[in-house]
Short mmCIF file of C-alpha atoms and ligand atoms in Angstrom, two decimals:
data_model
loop_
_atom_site.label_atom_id
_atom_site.label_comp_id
_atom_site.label_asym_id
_atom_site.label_seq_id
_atom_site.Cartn_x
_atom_site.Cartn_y
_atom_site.Cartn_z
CA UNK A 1 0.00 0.00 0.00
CA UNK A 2 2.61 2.18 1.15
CA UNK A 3 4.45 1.96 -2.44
CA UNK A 4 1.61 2.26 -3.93
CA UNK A 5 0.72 5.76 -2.74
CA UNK A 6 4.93 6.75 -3.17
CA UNK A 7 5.06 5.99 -6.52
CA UNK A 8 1.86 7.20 -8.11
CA UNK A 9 2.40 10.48 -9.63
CA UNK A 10 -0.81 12.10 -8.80
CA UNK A 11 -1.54 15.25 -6.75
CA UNK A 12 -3.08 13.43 -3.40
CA UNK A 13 -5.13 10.10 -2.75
CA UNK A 14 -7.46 10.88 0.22
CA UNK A 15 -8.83 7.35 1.63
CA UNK A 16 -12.00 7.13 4.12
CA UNK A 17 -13.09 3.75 5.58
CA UNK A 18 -16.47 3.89 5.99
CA UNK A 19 -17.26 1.95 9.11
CA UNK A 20 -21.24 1.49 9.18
CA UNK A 21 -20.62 -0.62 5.83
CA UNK A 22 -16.90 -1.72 5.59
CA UNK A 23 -16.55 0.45 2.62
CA UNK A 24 -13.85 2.09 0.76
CA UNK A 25 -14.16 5.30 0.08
CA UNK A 26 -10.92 6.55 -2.38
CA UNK A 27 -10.61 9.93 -4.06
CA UNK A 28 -7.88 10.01 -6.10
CA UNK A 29 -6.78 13.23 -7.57
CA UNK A 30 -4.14 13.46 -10.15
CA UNK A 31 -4.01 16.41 -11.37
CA UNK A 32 -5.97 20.13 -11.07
CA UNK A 33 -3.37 22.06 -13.35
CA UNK A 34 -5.92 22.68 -16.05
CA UNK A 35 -8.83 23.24 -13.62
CA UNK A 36 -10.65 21.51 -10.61
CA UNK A 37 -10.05 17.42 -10.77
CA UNK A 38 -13.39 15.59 -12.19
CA UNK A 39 -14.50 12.50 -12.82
CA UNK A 40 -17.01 9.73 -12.02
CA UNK A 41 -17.99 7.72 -9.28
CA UNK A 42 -16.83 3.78 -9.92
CA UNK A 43 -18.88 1.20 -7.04
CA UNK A 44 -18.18 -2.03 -7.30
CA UNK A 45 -16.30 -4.74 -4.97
CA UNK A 46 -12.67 -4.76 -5.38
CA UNK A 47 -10.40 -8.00 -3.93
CA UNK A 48 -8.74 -5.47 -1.78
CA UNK A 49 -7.93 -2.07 -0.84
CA UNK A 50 -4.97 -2.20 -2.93
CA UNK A 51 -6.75 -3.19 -6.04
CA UNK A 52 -9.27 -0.34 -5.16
CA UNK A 53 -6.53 2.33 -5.13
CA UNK A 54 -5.24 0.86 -8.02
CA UNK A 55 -8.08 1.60 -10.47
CA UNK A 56 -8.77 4.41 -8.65
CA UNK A 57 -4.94 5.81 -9.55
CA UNK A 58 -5.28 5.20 -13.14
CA UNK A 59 -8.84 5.76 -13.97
CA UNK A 60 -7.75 9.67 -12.36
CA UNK A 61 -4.69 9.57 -14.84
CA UNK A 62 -6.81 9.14 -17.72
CA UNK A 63 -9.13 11.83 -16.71
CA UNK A 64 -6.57 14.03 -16.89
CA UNK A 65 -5.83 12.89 -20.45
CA UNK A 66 -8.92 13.10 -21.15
CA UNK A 67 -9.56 16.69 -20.41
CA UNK A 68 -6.01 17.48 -21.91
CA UNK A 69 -6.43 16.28 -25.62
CA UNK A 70 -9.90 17.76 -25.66
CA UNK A 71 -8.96 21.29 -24.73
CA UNK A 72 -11.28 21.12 -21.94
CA UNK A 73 -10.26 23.36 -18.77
CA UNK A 74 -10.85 20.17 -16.18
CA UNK A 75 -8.08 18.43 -14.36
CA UNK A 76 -8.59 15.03 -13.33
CA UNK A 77 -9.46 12.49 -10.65
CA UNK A 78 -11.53 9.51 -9.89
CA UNK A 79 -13.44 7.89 -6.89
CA UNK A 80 -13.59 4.60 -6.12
CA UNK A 81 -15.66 3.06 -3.59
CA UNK A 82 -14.74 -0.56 -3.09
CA UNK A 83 -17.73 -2.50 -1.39
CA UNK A 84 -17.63 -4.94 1.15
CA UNK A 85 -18.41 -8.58 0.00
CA UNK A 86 -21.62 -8.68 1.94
CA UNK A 87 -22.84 -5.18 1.05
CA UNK A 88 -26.66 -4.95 2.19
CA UNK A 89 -27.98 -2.65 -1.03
CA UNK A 90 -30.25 -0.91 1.63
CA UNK A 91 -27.16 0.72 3.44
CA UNK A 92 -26.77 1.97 -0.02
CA UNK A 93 -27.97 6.13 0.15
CA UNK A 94 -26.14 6.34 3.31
CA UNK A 95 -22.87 5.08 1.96
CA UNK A 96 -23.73 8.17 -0.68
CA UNK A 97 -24.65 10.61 1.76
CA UNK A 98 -21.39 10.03 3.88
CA UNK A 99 -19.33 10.02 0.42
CA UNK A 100 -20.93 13.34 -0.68
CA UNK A 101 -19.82 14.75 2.74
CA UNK A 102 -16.51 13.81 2.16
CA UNK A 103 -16.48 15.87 -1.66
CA UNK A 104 -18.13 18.49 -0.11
CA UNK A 105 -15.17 18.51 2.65
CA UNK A 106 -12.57 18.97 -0.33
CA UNK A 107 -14.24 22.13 -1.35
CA UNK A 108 -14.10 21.57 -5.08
CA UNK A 109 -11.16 19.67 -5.03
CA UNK A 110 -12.95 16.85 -6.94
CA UNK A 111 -16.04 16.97 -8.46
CA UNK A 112 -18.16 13.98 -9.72
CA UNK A 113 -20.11 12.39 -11.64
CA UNK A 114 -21.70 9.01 -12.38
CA UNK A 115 -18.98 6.04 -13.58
CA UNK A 116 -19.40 2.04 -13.88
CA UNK A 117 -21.84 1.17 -10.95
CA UNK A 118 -23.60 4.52 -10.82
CA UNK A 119 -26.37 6.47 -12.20
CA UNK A 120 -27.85 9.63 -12.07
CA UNK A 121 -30.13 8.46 -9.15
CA UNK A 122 -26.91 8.11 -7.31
CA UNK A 123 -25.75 11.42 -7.91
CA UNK A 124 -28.96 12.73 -6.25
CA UNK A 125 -28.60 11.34 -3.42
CA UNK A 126 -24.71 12.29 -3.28
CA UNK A 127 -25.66 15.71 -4.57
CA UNK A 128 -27.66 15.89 -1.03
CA UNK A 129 -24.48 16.09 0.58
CA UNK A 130 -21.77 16.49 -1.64
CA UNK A 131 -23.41 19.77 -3.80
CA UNK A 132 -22.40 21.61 -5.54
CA UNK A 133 -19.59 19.30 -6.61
CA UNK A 134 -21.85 16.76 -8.18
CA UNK A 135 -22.96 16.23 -12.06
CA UNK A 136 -25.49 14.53 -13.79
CA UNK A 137 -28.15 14.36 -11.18
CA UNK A 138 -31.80 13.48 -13.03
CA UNK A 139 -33.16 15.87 -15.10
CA UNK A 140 -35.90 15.45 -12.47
CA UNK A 141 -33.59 17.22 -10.08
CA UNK A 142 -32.05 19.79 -11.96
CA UNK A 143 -29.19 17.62 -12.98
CA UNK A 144 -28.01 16.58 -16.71
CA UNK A 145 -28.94 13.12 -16.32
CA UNK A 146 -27.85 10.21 -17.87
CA UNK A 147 -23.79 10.24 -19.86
CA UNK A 148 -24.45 6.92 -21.61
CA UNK A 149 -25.87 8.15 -25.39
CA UNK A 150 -23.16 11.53 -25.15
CA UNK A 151 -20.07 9.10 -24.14
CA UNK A 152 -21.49 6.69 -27.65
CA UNK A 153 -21.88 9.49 -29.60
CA UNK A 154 -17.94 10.04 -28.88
CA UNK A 155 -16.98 6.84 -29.63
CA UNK A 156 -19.65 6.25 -32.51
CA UNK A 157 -17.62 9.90 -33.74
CA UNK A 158 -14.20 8.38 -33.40
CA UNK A 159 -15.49 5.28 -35.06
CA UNK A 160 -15.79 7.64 -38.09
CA UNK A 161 -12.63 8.38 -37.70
CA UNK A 162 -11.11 4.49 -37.78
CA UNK A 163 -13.29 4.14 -40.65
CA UNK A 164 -11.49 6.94 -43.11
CA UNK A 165 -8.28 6.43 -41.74
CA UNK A 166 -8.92 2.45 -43.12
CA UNK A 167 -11.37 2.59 -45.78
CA UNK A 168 -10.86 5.88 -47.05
CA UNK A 169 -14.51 6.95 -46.09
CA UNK A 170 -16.04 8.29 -42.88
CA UNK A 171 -19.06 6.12 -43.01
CA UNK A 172 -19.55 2.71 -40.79
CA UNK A 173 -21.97 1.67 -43.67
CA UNK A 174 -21.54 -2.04 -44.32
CA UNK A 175 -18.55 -2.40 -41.37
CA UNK A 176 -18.61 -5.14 -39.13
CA UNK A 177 -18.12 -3.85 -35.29
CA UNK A 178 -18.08 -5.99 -32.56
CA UNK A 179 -19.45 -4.20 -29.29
CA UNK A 180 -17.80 -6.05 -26.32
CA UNK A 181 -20.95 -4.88 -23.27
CA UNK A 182 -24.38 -3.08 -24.67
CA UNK A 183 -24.69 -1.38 -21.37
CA UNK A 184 -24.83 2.40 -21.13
CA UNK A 185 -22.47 3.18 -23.46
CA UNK A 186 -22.26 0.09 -26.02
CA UNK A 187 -25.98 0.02 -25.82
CA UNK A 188 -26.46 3.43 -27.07
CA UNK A 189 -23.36 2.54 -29.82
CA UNK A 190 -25.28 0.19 -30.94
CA UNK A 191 -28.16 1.93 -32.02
CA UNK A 192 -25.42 4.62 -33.69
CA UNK A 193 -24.20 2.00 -35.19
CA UNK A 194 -27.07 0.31 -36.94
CA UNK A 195 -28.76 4.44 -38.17
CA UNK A 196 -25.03 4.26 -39.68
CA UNK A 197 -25.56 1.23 -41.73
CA UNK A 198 -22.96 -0.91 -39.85
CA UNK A 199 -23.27 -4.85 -38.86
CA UNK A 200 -23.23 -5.00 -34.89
CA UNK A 201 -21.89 -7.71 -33.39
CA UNK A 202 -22.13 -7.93 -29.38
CA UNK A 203 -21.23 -9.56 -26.88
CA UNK A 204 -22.75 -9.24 -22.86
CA UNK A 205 -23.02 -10.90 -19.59
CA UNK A 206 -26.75 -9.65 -18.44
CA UNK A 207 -28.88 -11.93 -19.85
CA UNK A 208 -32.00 -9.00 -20.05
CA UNK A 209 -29.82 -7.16 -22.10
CA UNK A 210 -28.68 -10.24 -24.53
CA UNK A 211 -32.09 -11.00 -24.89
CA UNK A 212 -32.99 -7.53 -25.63
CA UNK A 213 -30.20 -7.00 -28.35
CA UNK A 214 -30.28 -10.49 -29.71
CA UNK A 215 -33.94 -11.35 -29.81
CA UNK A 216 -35.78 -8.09 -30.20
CA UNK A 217 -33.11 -6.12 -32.37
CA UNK A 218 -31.49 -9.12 -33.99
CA UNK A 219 -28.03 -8.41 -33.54
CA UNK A 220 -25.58 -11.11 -33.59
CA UNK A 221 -24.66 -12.10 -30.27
CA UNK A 222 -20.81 -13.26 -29.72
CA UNK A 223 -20.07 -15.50 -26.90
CA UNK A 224 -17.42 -15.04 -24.29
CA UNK A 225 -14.99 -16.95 -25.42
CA UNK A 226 -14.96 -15.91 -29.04
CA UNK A 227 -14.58 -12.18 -28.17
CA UNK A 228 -11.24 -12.01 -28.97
CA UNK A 229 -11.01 -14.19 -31.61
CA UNK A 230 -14.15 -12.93 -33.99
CA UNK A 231 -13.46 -11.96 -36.78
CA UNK A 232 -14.91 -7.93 -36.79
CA UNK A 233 -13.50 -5.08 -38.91
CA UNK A 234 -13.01 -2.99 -36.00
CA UNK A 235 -13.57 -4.43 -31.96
CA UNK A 236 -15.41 -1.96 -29.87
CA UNK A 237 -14.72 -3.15 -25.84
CA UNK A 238 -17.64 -0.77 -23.55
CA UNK A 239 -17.30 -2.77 -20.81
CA UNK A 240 -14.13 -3.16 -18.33
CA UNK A 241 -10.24 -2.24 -18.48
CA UNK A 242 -7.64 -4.36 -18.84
CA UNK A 243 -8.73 -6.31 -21.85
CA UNK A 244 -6.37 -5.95 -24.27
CA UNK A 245 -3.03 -7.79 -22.78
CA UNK A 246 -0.43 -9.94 -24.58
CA UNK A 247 -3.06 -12.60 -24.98
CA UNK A 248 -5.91 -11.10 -26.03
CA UNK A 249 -3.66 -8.72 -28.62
CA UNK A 250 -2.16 -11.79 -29.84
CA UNK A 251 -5.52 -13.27 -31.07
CA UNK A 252 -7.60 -10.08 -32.23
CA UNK A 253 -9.10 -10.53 -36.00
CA UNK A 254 -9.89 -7.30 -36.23
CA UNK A 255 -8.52 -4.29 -38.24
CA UNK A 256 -9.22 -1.74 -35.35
CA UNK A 257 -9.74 -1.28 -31.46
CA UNK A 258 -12.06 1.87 -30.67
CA UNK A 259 -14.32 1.91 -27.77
CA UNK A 260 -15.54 3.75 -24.45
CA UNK A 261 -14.01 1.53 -21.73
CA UNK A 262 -11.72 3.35 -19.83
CA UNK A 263 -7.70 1.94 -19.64
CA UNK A 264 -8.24 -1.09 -22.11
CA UNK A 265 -4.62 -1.13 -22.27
CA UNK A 266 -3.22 -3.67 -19.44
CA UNK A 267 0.22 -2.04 -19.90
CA UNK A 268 1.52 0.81 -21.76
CA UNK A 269 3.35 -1.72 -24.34
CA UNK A 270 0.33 -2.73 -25.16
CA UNK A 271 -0.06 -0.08 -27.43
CA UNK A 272 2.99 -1.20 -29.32
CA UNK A 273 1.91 -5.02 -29.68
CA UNK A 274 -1.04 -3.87 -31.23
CA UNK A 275 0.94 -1.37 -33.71
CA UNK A 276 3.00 -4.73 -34.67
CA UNK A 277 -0.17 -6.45 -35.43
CA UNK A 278 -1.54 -3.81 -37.43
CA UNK A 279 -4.23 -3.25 -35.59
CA UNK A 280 -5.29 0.79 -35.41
CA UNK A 281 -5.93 1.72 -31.94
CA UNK A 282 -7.80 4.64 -30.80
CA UNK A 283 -6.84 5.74 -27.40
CA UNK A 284 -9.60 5.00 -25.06
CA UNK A 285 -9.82 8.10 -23.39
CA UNK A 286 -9.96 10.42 -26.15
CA UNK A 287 -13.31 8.41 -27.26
CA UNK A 288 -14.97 8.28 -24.24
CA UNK A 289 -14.70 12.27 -23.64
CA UNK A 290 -18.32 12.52 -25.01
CA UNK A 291 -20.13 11.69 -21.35
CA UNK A 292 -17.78 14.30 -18.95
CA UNK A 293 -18.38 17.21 -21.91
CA UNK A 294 -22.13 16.78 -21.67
CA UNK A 295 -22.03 17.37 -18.31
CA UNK A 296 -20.25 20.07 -17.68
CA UNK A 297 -21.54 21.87 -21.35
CA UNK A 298 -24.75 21.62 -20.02
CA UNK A 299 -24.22 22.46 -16.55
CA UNK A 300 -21.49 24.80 -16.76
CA UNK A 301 -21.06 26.52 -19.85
CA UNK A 302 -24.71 26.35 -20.63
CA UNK A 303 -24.53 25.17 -23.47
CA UNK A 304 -27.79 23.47 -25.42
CA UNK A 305 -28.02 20.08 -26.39
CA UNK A 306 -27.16 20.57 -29.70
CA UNK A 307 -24.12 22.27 -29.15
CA UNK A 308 -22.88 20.02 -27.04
CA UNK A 309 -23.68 17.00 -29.59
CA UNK A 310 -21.28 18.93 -31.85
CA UNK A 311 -18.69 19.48 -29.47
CA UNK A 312 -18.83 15.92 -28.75
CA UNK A 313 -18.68 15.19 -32.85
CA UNK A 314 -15.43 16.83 -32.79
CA UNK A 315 -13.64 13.97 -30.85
CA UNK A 316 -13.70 12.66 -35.23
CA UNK A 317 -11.21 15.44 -35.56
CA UNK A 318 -9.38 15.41 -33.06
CA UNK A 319 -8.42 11.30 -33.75
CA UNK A 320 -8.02 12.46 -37.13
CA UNK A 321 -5.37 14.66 -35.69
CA UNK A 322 -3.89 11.88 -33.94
CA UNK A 323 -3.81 9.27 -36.45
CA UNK A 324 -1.71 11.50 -38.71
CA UNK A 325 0.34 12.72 -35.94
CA UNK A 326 1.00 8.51 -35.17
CA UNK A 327 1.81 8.39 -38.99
CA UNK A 328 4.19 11.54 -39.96
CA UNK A 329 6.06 10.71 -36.07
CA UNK A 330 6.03 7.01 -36.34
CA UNK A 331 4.66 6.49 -32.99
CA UNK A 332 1.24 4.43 -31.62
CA UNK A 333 -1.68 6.60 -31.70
CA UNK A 334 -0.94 6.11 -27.75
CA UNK A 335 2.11 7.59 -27.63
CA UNK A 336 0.58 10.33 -30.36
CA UNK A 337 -2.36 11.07 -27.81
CA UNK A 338 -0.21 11.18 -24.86
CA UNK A 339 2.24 13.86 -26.52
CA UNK A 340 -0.68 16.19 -27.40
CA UNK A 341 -2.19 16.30 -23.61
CA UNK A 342 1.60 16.36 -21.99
CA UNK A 343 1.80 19.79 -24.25
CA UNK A 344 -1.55 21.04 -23.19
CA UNK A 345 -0.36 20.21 -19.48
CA UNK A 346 3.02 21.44 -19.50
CA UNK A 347 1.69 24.97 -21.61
CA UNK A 348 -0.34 25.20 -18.68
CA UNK A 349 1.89 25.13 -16.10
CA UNK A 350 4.12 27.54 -17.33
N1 LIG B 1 -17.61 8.25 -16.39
C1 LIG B 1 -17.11 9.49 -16.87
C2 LIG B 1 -15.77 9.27 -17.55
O1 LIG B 1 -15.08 8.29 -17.30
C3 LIG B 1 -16.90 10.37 -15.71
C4 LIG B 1 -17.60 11.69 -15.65
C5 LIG B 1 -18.92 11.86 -15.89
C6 LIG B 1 -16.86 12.77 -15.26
C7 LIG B 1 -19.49 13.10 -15.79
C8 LIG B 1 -17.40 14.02 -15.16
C9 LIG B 1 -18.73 14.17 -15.41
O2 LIG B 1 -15.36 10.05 -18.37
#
């Protein structure tokens, strides 16, 4: 643990145990050079606390990326709360309530919003608390709601993106993209997907939503263990990190990786092994931008809907931008993305 908090080169990792449930509670704030740290809530059991910080140390990192390559004055930072084993779902809004003190106790430190394991119902009941550092409350409350279709429309734009940097055309129409989780985000690809003329392929592990997909909409549903192996013009993982290691890479039949889960790369050299596979990867977190910049364009900069829709379009530029910065340097798009937010950052802190 102790190394763990030496060597991570973020601004400050505050840790509460909360003791009525045996929860976690870690904020982890890497950096507020651009502007105050955001970024979402993740709840979910962890094996340990260790594993908690963990995600909670990179999933902060990449908000900061995030924020960077857009242009967007946001640093960045992530919670985790890591629940107990035995979690009793009815301790649930007080778990909230105590973690919204604890936001409201960094004085706009962090600021929030919903992540893997919330929703905007959470963030009311955090918001109770932890206001005004909280986004994407329900509409019902004042909040912007729901990230999931604004976070797609990112990807689905970056998508656009893979597809003219390949084909030579912008348009999905007739490509073959295999959506790894039709949750919140691959759910609402989906649908972007088909308007656009594309094959979707999916795979999932709640059986409501494979029935939905598969039964009422058709799609083609991909089991578990032929994720990696289908053959897909371009893989689209909206689900966890971590998935694309020296394995996985190894047996990928696809021409291109570009979806919202955040850190899909195990290990930075992961970037490379997919390079020598030819396999055109679009940095994670410059696709899933799209459900952070809805929230804080319509919250903050007041922006309408449709404005922010074509804010969020412009993530097809900006990986434009990077794919020909990956090609004229002869670096990974990675390595391309990275550069771009390490100027914004270091610009800034001049
Ligand atoms: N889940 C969002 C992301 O990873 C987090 C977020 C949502 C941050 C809304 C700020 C506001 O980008």
């Amino acid at each position: 643990m102790e190394s763990l908090l030496k060597t991570w080169d973020g601004e400050s990792t505050v840790i509460q145990y909360d003791r009525p449930t045996g929860a976690w509670i870690i904020i982890a704030v890497h950096s507020s050079v651009l502007g105050p740290a955001s970024g979402g809530t993740r709840m979910k059991p962890y094996p340990d606390l260790a594993a908690a910080v963990t995600d909670a140390h990179k999933l902060g990192m990449s908000m900061t990326y995030k924020f960077a390559v857009a242009g967007m004055s946001r640093g960045g930072g992530k919670a985790v709360i890591a629940l107990p084993p035995d979690f009793d779902a009815q301790a649930r809004p007080d778990l909230l309530r105590r973690y919204g003190t604890l936001v409201r106790q960094l004085d706009g430190l962090f600021e929030t919003g919903p992540d893997v394991g919330t929703a905007p119902e959470d963030m009311d009941i955090i918001a109770e608390t932890g206001s005004p550092h909280v986004f994407c409350r329900t509409e019902a409350n004042g909040g912007s709601g729901d990230t999931g279709e604004a976070t797609a429309l990112g990807v689905f734009s970056g998508i656009k993106s893979v597809c003219e940097h390949l084909f030579g055309n912008a348009s999905p129409v007739g490509k073959r993209v295999l959506i790894q989780g039709v949750g919140s985000v691959g759910g609402h690809l989906a649908h972007f997907l088909l308007e656009a003329g594309a094959e979707v392929l999916f795979n999932e592990v709640d059986l409501a939503l494979i029935s939905h997909f598969r039964d009422e909409m058709g799609l083609t549903y991909i089991p578990a263990e032929e994720i990696y192996t289908a053959l897909c013009d371009i893989f689209a993982p909206c689900a966890l990190g971590g998935i694309l290691n020296k394995d996985s890479i190894s047996r990928l039949k696809c021409r291109a990786v570009a979806g919202g889960a955040n850190n899909q790369l195990a290990e930075p050299v992961d970037a490379e092994r997919l390079q020598a596979r030819n396999i055109l990867y679009a940095p994670d977190y410059v696709l899933n931008i799209g459900g952070a910049m809805h929230a804080i364009g319509r919250e903050l900069m007041d922006l309408s809907e449709t404005e922010v829709q074509e804010q969020i379009r412009s993530v097809q530029q900006t990986m434009n931008h990077i794919f020909a910065i990956a090609e004229s340097e002869g670096i990974t798009t990675d390595e391309a993305a990275r550069r771009i937010a390490e100027a914004r950052l270091a610009e800034d802190e001049k």
